[in-house]
PDB file of C-alpha atoms and ligand atoms in Angstrom:
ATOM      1  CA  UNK A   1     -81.718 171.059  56.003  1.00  0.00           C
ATOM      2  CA  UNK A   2     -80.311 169.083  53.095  1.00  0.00           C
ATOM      3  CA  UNK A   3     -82.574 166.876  51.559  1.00  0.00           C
ATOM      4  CA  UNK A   4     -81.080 163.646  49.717  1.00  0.00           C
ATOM      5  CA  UNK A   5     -82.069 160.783  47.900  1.00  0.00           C
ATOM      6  CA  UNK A   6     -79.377 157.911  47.362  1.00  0.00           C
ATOM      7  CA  UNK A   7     -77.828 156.194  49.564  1.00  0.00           C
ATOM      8  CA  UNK A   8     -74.458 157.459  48.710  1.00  0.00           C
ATOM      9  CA  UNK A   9     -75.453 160.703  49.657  1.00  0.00           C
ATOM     10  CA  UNK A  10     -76.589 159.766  53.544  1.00  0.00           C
ATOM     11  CA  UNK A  11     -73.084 158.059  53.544  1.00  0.00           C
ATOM     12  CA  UNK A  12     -71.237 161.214  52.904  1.00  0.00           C
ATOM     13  CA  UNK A  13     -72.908 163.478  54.886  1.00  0.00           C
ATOM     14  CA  UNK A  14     -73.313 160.677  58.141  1.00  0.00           C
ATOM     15  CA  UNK A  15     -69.811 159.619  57.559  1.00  0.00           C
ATOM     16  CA  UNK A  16     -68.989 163.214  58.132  1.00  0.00           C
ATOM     17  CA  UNK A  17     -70.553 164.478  60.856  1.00  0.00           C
ATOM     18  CA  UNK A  18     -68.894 161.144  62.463  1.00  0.00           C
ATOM     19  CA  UNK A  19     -65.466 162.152  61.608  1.00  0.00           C
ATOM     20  CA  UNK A  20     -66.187 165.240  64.067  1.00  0.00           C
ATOM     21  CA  UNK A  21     -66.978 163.005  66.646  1.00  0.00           C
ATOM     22  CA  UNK A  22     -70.929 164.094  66.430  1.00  0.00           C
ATOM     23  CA  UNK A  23     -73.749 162.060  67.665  1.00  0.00           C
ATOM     24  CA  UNK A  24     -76.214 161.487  64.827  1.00  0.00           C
ATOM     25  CA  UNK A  25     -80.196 160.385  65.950  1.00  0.00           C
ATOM     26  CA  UNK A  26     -82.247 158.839  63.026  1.00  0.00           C
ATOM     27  CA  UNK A  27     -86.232 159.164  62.902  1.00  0.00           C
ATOM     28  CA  UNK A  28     -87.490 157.065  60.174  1.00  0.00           C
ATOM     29  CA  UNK A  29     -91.354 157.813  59.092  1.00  0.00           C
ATOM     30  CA  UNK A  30     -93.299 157.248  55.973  1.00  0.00           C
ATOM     31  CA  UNK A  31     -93.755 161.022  56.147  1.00  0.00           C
ATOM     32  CA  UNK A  32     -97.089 162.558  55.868  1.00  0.00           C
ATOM     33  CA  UNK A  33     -95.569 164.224  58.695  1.00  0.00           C
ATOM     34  CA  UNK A  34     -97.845 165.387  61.552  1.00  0.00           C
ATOM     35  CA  UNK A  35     -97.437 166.539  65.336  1.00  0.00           C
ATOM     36  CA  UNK A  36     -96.888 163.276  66.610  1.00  0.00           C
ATOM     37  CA  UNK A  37     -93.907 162.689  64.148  1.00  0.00           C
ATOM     38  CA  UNK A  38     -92.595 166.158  65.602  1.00  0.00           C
ATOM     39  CA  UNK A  39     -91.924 164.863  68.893  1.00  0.00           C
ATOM     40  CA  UNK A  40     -89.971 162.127  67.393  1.00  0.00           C
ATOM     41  CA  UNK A  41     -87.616 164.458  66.041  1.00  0.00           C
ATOM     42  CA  UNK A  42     -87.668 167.009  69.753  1.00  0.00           C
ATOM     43  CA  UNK A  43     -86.883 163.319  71.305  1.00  0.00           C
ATOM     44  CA  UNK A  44     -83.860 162.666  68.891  1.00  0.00           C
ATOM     45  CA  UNK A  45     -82.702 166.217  69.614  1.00  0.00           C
ATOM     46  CA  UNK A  46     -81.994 165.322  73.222  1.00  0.00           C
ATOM     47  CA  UNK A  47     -79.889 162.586  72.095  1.00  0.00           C
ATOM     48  CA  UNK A  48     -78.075 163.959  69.482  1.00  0.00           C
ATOM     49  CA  UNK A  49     -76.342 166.730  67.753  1.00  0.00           C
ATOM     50  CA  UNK A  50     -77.289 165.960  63.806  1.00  0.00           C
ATOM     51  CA  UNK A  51     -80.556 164.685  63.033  1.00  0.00           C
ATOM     52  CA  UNK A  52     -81.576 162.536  60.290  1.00  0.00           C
ATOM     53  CA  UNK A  53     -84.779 161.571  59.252  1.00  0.00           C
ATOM     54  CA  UNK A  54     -86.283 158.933  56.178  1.00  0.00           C
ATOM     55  CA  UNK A  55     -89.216 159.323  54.408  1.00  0.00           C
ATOM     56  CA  UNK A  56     -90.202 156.331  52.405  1.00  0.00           C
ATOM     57  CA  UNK A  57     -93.367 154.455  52.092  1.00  0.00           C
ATOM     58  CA  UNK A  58     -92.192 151.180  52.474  1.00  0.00           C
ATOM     59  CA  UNK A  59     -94.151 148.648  49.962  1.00  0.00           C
ATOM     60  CA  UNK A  60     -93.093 145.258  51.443  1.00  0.00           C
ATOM     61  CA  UNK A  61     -94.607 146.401  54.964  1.00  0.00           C
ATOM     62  CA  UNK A  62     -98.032 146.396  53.516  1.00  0.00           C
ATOM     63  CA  UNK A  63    -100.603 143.515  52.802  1.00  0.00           C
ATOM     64  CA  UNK A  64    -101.725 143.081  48.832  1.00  0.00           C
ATOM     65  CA  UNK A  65    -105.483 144.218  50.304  1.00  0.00           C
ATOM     66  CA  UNK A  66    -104.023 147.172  52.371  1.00  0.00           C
ATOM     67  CA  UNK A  67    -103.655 150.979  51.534  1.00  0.00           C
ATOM     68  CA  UNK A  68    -100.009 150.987  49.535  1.00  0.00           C
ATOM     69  CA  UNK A  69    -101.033 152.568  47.023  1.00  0.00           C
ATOM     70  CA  UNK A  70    -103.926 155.114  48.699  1.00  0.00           C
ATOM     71  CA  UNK A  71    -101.265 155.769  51.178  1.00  0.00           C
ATOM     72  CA  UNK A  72    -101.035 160.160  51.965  1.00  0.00           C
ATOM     73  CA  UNK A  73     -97.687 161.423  50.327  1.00  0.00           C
ATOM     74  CA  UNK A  74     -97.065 164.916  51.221  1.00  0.00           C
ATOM     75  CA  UNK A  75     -93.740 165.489  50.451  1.00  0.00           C
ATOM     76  CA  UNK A  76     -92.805 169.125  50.220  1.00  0.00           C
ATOM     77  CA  UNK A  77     -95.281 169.907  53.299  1.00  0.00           C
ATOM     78  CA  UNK A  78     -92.920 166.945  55.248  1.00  0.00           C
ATOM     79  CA  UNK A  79     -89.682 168.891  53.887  1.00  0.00           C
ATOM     80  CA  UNK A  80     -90.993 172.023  55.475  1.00  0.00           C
ATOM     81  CA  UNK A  81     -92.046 170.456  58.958  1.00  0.00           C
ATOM     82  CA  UNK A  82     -88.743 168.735  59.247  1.00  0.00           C
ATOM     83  CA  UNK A  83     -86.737 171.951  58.749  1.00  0.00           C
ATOM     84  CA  UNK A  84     -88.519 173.843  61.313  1.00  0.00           C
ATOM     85  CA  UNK A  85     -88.396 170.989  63.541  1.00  0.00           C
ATOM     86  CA  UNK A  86     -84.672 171.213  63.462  1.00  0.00           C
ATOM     87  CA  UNK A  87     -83.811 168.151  61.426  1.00  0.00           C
ATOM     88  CA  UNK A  88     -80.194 167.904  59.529  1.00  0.00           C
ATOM     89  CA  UNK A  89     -80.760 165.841  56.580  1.00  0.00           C
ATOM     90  CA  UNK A  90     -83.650 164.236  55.276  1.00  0.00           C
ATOM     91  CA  UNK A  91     -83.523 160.893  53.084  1.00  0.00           C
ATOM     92  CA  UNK A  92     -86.330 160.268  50.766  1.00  0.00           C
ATOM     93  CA  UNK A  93     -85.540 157.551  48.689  1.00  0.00           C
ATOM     94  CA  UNK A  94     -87.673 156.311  45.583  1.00  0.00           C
ATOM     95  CA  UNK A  95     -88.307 151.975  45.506  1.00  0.00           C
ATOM     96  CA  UNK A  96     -85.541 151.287  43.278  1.00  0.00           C
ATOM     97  CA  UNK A  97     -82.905 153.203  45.638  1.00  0.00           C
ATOM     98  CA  UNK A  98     -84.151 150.398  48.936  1.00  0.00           C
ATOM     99  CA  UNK A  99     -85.275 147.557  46.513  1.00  0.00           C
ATOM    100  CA  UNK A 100     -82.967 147.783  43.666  1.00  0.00           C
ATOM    101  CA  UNK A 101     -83.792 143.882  42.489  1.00  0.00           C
ATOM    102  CA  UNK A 102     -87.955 144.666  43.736  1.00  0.00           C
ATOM    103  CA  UNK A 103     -88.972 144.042  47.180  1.00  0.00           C
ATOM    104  CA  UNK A 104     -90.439 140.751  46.610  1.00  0.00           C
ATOM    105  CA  UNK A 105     -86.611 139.311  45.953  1.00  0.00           C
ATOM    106  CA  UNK A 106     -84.964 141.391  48.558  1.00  0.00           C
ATOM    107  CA  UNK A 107     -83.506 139.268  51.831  1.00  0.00           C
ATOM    108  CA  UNK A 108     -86.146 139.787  54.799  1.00  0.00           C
ATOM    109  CA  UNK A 109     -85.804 139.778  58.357  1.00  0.00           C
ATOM    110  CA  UNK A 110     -88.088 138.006  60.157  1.00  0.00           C
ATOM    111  CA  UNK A 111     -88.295 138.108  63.967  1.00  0.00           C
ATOM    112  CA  UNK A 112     -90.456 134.851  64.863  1.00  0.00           C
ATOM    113  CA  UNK A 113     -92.987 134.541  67.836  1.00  0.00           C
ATOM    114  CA  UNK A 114     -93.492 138.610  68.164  1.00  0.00           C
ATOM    115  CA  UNK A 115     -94.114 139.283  64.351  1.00  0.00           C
ATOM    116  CA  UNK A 116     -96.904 136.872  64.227  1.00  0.00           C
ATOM    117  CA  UNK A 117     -98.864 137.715  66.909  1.00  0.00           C
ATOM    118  CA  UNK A 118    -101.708 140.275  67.914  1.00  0.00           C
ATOM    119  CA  UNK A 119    -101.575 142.921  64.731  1.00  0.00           C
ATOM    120  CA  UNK A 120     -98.892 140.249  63.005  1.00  0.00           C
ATOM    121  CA  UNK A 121    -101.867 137.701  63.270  1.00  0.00           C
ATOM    122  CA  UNK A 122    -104.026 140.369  60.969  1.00  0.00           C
ATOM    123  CA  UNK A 123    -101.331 141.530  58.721  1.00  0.00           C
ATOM    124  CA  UNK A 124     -99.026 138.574  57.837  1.00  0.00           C
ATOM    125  CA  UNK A 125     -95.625 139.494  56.310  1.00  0.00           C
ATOM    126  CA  UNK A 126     -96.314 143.437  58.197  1.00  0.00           C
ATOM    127  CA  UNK A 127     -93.355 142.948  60.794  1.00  0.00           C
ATOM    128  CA  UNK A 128     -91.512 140.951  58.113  1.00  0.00           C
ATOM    129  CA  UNK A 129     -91.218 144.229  56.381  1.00  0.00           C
ATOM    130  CA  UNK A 130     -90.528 146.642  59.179  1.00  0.00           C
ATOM    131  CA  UNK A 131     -87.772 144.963  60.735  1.00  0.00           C
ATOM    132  CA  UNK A 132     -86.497 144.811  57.061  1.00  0.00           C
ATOM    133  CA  UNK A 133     -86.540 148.098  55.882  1.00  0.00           C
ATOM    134  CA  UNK A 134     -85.681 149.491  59.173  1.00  0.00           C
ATOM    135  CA  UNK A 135     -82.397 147.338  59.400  1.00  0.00           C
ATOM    136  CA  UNK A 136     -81.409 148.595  55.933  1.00  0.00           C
ATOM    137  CA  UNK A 137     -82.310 151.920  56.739  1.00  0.00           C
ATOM    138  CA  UNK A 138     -80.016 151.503  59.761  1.00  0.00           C
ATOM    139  CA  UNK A 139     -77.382 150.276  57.473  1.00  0.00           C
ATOM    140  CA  UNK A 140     -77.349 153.209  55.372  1.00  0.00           C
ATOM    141  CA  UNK A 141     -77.939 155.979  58.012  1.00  0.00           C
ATOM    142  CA  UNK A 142     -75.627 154.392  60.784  1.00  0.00           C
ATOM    143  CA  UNK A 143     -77.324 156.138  63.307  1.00  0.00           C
ATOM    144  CA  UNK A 144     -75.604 156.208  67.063  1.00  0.00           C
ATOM    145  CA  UNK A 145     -79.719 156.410  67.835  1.00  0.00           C
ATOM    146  CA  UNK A 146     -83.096 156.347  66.447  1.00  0.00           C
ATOM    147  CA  UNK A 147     -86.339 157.008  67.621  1.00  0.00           C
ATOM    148  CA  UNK A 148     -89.818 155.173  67.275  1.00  0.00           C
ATOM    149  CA  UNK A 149     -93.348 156.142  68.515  1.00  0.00           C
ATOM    150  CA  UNK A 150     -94.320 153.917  71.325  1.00  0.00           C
ATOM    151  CA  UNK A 151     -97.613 154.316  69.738  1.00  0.00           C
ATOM    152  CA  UNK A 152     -96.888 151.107  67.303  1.00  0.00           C
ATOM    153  CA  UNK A 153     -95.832 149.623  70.559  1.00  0.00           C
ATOM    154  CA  UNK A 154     -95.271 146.157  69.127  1.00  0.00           C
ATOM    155  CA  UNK A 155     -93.218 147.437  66.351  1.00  0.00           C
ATOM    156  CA  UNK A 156     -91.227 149.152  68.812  1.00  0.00           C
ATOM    157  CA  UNK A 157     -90.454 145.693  70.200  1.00  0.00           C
ATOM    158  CA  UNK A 158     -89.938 143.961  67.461  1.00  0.00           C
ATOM    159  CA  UNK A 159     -87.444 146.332  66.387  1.00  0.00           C
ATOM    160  CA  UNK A 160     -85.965 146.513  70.019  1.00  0.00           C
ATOM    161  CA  UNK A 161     -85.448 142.516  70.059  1.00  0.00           C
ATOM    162  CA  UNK A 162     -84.064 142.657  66.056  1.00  0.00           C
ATOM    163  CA  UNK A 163     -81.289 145.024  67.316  1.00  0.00           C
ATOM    164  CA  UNK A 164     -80.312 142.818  70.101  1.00  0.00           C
ATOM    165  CA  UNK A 165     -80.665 139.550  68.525  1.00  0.00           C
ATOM    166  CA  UNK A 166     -78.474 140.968  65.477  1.00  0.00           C
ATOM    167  CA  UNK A 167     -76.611 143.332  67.511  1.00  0.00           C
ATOM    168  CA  UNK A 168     -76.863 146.151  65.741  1.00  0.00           C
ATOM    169  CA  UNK A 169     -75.093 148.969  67.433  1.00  0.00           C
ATOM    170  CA  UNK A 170     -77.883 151.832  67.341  1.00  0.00           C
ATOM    171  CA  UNK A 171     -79.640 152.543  70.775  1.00  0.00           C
ATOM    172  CA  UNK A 172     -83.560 152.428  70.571  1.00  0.00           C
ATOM    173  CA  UNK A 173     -85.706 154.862  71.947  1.00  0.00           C
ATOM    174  CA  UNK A 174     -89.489 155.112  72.403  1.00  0.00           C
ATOM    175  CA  UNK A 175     -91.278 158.058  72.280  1.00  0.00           C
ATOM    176  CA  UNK A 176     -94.721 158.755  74.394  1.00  0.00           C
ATOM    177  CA  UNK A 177     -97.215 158.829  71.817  1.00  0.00           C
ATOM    178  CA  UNK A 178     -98.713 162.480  71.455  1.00  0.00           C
ATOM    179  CA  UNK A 179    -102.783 162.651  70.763  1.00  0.00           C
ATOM    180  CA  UNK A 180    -105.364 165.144  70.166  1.00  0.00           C
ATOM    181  CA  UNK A 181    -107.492 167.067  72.454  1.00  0.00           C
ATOM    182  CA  UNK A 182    -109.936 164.443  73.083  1.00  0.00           C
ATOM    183  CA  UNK A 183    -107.745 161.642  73.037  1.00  0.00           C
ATOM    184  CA  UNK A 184    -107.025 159.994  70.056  1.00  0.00           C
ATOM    185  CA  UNK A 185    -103.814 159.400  69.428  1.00  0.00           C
ATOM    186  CA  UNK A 186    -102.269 161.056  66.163  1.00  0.00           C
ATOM    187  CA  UNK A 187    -102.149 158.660  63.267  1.00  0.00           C
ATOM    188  CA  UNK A 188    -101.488 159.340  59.446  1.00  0.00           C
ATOM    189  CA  UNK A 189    -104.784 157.158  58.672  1.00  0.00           C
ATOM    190  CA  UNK A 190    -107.055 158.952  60.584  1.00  0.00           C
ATOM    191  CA  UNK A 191    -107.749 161.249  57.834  1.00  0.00           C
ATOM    192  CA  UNK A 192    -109.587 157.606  56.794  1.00  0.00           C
ATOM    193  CA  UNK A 193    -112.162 158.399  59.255  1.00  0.00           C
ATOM    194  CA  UNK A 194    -115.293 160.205  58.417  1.00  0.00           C
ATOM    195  CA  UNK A 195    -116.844 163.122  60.563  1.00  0.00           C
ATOM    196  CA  UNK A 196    -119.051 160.772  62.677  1.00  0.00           C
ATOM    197  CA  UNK A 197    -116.036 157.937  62.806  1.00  0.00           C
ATOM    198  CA  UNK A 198    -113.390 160.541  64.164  1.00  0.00           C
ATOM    199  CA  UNK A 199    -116.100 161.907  66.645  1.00  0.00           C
ATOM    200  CA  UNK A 200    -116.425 158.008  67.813  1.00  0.00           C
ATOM    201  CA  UNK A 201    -112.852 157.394  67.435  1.00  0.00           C
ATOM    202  CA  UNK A 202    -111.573 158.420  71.000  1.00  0.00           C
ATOM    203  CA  UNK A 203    -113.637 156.358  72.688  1.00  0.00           C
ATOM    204  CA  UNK A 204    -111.248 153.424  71.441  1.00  0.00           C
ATOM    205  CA  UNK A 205    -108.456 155.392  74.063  1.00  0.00           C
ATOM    206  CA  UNK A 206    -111.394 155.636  77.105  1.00  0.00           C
ATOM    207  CA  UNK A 207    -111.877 152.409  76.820  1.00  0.00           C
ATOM    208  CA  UNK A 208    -107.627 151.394  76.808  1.00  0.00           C
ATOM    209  CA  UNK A 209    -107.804 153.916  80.223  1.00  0.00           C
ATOM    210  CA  UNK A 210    -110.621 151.472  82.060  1.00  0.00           C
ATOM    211  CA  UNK A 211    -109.297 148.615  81.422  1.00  0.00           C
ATOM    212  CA  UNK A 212    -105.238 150.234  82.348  1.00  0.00           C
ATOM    213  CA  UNK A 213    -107.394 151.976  85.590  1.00  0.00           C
ATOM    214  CA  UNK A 214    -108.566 148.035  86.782  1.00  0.00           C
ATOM    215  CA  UNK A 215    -105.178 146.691  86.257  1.00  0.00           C
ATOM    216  CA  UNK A 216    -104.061 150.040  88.285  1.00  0.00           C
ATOM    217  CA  UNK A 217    -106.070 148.976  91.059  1.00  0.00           C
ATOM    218  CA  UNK A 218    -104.513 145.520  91.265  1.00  0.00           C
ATOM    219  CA  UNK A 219    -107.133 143.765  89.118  1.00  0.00           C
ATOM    220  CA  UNK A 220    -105.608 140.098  87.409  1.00  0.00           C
ATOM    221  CA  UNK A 221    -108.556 138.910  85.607  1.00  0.00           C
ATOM    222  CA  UNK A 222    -106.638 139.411  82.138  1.00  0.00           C
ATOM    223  CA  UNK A 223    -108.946 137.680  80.444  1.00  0.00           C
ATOM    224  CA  UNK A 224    -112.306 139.076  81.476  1.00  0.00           C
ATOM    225  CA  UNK A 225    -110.845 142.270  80.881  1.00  0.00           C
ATOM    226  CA  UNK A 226    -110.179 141.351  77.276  1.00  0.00           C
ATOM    227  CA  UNK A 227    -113.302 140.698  76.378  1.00  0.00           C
ATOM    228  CA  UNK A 228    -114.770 143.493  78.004  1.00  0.00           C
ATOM    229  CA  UNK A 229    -112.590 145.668  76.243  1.00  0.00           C
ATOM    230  CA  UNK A 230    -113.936 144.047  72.718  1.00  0.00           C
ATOM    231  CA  UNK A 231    -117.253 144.375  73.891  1.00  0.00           C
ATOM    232  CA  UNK A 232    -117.017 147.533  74.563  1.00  0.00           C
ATOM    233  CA  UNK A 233    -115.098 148.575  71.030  1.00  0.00           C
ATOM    234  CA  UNK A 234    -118.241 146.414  69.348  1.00  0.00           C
ATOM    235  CA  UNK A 235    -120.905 148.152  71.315  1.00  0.00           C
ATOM    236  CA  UNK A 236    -119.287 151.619  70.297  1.00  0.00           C
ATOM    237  CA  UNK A 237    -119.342 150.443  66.809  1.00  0.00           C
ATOM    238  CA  UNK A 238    -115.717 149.265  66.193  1.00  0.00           C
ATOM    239  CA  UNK A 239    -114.993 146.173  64.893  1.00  0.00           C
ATOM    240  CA  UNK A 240    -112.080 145.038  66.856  1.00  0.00           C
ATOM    241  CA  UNK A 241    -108.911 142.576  65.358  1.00  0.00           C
ATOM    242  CA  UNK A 242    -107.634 141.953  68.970  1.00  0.00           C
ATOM    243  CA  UNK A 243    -108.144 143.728  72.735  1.00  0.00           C
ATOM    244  CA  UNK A 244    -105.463 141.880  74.980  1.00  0.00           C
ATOM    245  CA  UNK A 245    -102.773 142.640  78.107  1.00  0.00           C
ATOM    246  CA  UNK A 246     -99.485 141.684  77.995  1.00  0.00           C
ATOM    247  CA  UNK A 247     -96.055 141.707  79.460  1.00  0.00           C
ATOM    248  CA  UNK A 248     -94.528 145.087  78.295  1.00  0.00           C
ATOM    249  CA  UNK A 249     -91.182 143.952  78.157  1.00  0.00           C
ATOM    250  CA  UNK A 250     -91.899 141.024  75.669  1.00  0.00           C
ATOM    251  CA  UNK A 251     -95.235 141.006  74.750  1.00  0.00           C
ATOM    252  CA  UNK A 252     -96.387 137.863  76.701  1.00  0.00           C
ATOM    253  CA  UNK A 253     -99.028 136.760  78.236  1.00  0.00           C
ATOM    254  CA  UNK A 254     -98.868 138.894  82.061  1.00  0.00           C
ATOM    255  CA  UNK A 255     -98.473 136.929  85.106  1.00  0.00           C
ATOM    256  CA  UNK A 256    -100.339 138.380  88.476  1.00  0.00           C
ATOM    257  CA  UNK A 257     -96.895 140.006  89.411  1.00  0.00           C
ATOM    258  CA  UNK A 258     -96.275 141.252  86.205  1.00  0.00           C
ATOM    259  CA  UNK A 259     -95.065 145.170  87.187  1.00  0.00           C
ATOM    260  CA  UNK A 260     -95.167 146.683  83.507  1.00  0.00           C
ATOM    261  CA  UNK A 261     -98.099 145.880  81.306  1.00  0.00           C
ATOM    262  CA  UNK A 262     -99.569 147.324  78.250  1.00  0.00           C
ATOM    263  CA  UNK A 263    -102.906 147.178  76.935  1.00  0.00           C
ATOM    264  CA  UNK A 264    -102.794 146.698  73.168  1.00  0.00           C
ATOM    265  CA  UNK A 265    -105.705 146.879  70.941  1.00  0.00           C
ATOM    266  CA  UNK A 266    -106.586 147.550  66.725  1.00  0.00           C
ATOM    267  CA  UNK A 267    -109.628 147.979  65.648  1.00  0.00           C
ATOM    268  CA  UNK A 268    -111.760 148.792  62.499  1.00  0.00           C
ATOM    269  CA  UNK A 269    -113.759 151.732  61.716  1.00  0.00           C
ATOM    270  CA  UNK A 270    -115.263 152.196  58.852  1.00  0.00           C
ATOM    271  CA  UNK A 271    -111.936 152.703  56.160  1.00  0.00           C
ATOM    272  CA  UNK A 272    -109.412 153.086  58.760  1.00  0.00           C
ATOM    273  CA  UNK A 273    -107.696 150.368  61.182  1.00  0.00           C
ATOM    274  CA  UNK A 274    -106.716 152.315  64.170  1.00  0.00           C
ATOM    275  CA  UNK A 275    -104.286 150.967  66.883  1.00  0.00           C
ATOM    276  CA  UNK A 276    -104.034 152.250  70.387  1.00  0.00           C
ATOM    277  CA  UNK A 277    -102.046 151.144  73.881  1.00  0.00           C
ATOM    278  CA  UNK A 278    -102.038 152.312  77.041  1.00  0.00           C
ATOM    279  CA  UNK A 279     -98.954 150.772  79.424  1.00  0.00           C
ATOM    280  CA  UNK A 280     -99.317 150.254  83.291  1.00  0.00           C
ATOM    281  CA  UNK A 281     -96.929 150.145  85.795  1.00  0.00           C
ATOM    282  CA  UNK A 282     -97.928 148.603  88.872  1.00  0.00           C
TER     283      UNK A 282
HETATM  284  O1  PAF B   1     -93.774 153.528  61.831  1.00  0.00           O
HETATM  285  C1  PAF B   1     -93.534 153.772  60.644  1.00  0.00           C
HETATM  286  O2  PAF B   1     -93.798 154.870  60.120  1.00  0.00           O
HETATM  287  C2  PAF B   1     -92.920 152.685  59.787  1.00  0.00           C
HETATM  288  O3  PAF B   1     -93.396 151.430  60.133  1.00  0.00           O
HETATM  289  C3  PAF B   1     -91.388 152.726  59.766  1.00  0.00           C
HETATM  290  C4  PAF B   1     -90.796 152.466  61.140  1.00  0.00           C
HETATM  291  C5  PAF B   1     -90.906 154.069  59.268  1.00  0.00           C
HETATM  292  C6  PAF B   1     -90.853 151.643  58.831  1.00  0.00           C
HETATM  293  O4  PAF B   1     -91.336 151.828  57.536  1.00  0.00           O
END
């Protein structure tokens, strides 16, 4: 594996492999690599033949209170689990390479209506700074396809309706979210979590089964189930931002014939804001 930093060098090397007529799958992280990140890359091997992947913790996706600067950076450890994982090229970038005149002065993308709702409503300017750095990052990889975790399931769709609204030619792909033994799913910030939070911490993906198990069974009381599903987060000792079913497709509010829904939810626990969905097809 080749590891680069400028943006010249991705060009070269893409540019390359693209002259040979190879297909060239792009996982973008903020490293800190762990299992979960690994199936991203075994997903973009069955849709490719080079495989790129970013590592770059990307200031202008994080709030002024949030953990920026706190954020894990294991660099050399991410290096390692990308070659064994199979990965071509990795691009790790320092600020000034992405944000050359600062991030606060760079052109933004903002996708309106999904961005500001459910974890957009908690972290204004978050999705502002996703779909930013991730159509840049597309610009400089020029991926044929790239792969996302369909645990951040809403910044999976925000990305999915930036790509067709701007028609960006780089096909989307979610990947099931991968979780630990007893549930939780696999998250950089759970190393937040203290003994007793992480031993609480899967309840937060029981609860997302329930309430997936009464929509299963044909149940349409949306909103009852909501704030069950908060109650239930408080009770366990969560403090919840949002607990809601939607449309999976969009992100709406679900209709009693809706066929594919997700259950979304983000709560707090102690230092760490953990986010969780479950999707139902009925
Ligand atoms: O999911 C992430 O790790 C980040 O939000 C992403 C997509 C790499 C953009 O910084």
């Amino acid at each position: 594996m080749e590891t680069v930093t400028t943006i010249a060098a991705v060009h070269a090397r893409v540019r390359a492999w693209h002259k040979e007529g190879l297909r060239v799958a792009f996982v973008p992280t903020m490293g800190n690599l762990h299992p979960g990140h690994v199936s991203l890359i075994e997903a973009a091997r069955r849709h490719g033949e080079r495989f790129v992947a970013s590592i770059f913790v990307n200031p202008m996706q994080f709030g002024p209170n949030e953990d920026f600067a706190h954020y894990p950076r294991t660099p050399t450890q991410d290096e390692r689990m990308l070659a064994e994982a199979g990965c071509n090229l990795m691009f790790m970038p320092d600020v000034a390479e992405i944000y050359p005149n600062g991030a606060e002065r760079a052109t933004r993308i903002d996708v309106p209506g999904l961005s500001r709702i459910l974890c957009g409503e908690f972290r204004p300017g978050h999705f502002e700074g996703v779909a930013t750095i991730v159509a840049k990052l597309f610009h400089i990889v020029e991926p044929d396809v790239a792969v996302f975790g369909e645990k951040d399931f809403q910044q999976l769709t925000v990305i999915r309706r930036m790509v067709a609204d701007l028609c960006i030619p780089v096909q989307v792909i979610g990947a099931p979210t991968v979780r630990d033994a007893d549930g939780l799913a696999m998250s950089s910030r759970n190393q937040y979590l203290t003994p007793q939070e992480r031993a609480l911490a899967p309840r937060i993906y029981e609860i997302l089964t329930a309430t997936a198990k009464r929509l299963q069974a044909g149940d349409n009381e949306f909103a009852s189930m909501e704030r069950a599903g908060c109650q239930a987060l408080e009770a366990a000792g969560f403090k919840p931002d949002y607990f809601a079913v939607r449309q999976a497709v969009d992100l709406s509010a679900p209709k009693p014939d809706t066929s594919h829904l997700v259950v979304l939810t983000a709560a707090r626990l102690g230092k760490a804001r953990l986010i969780d969905n479950v999707q139902v097809r009925r």
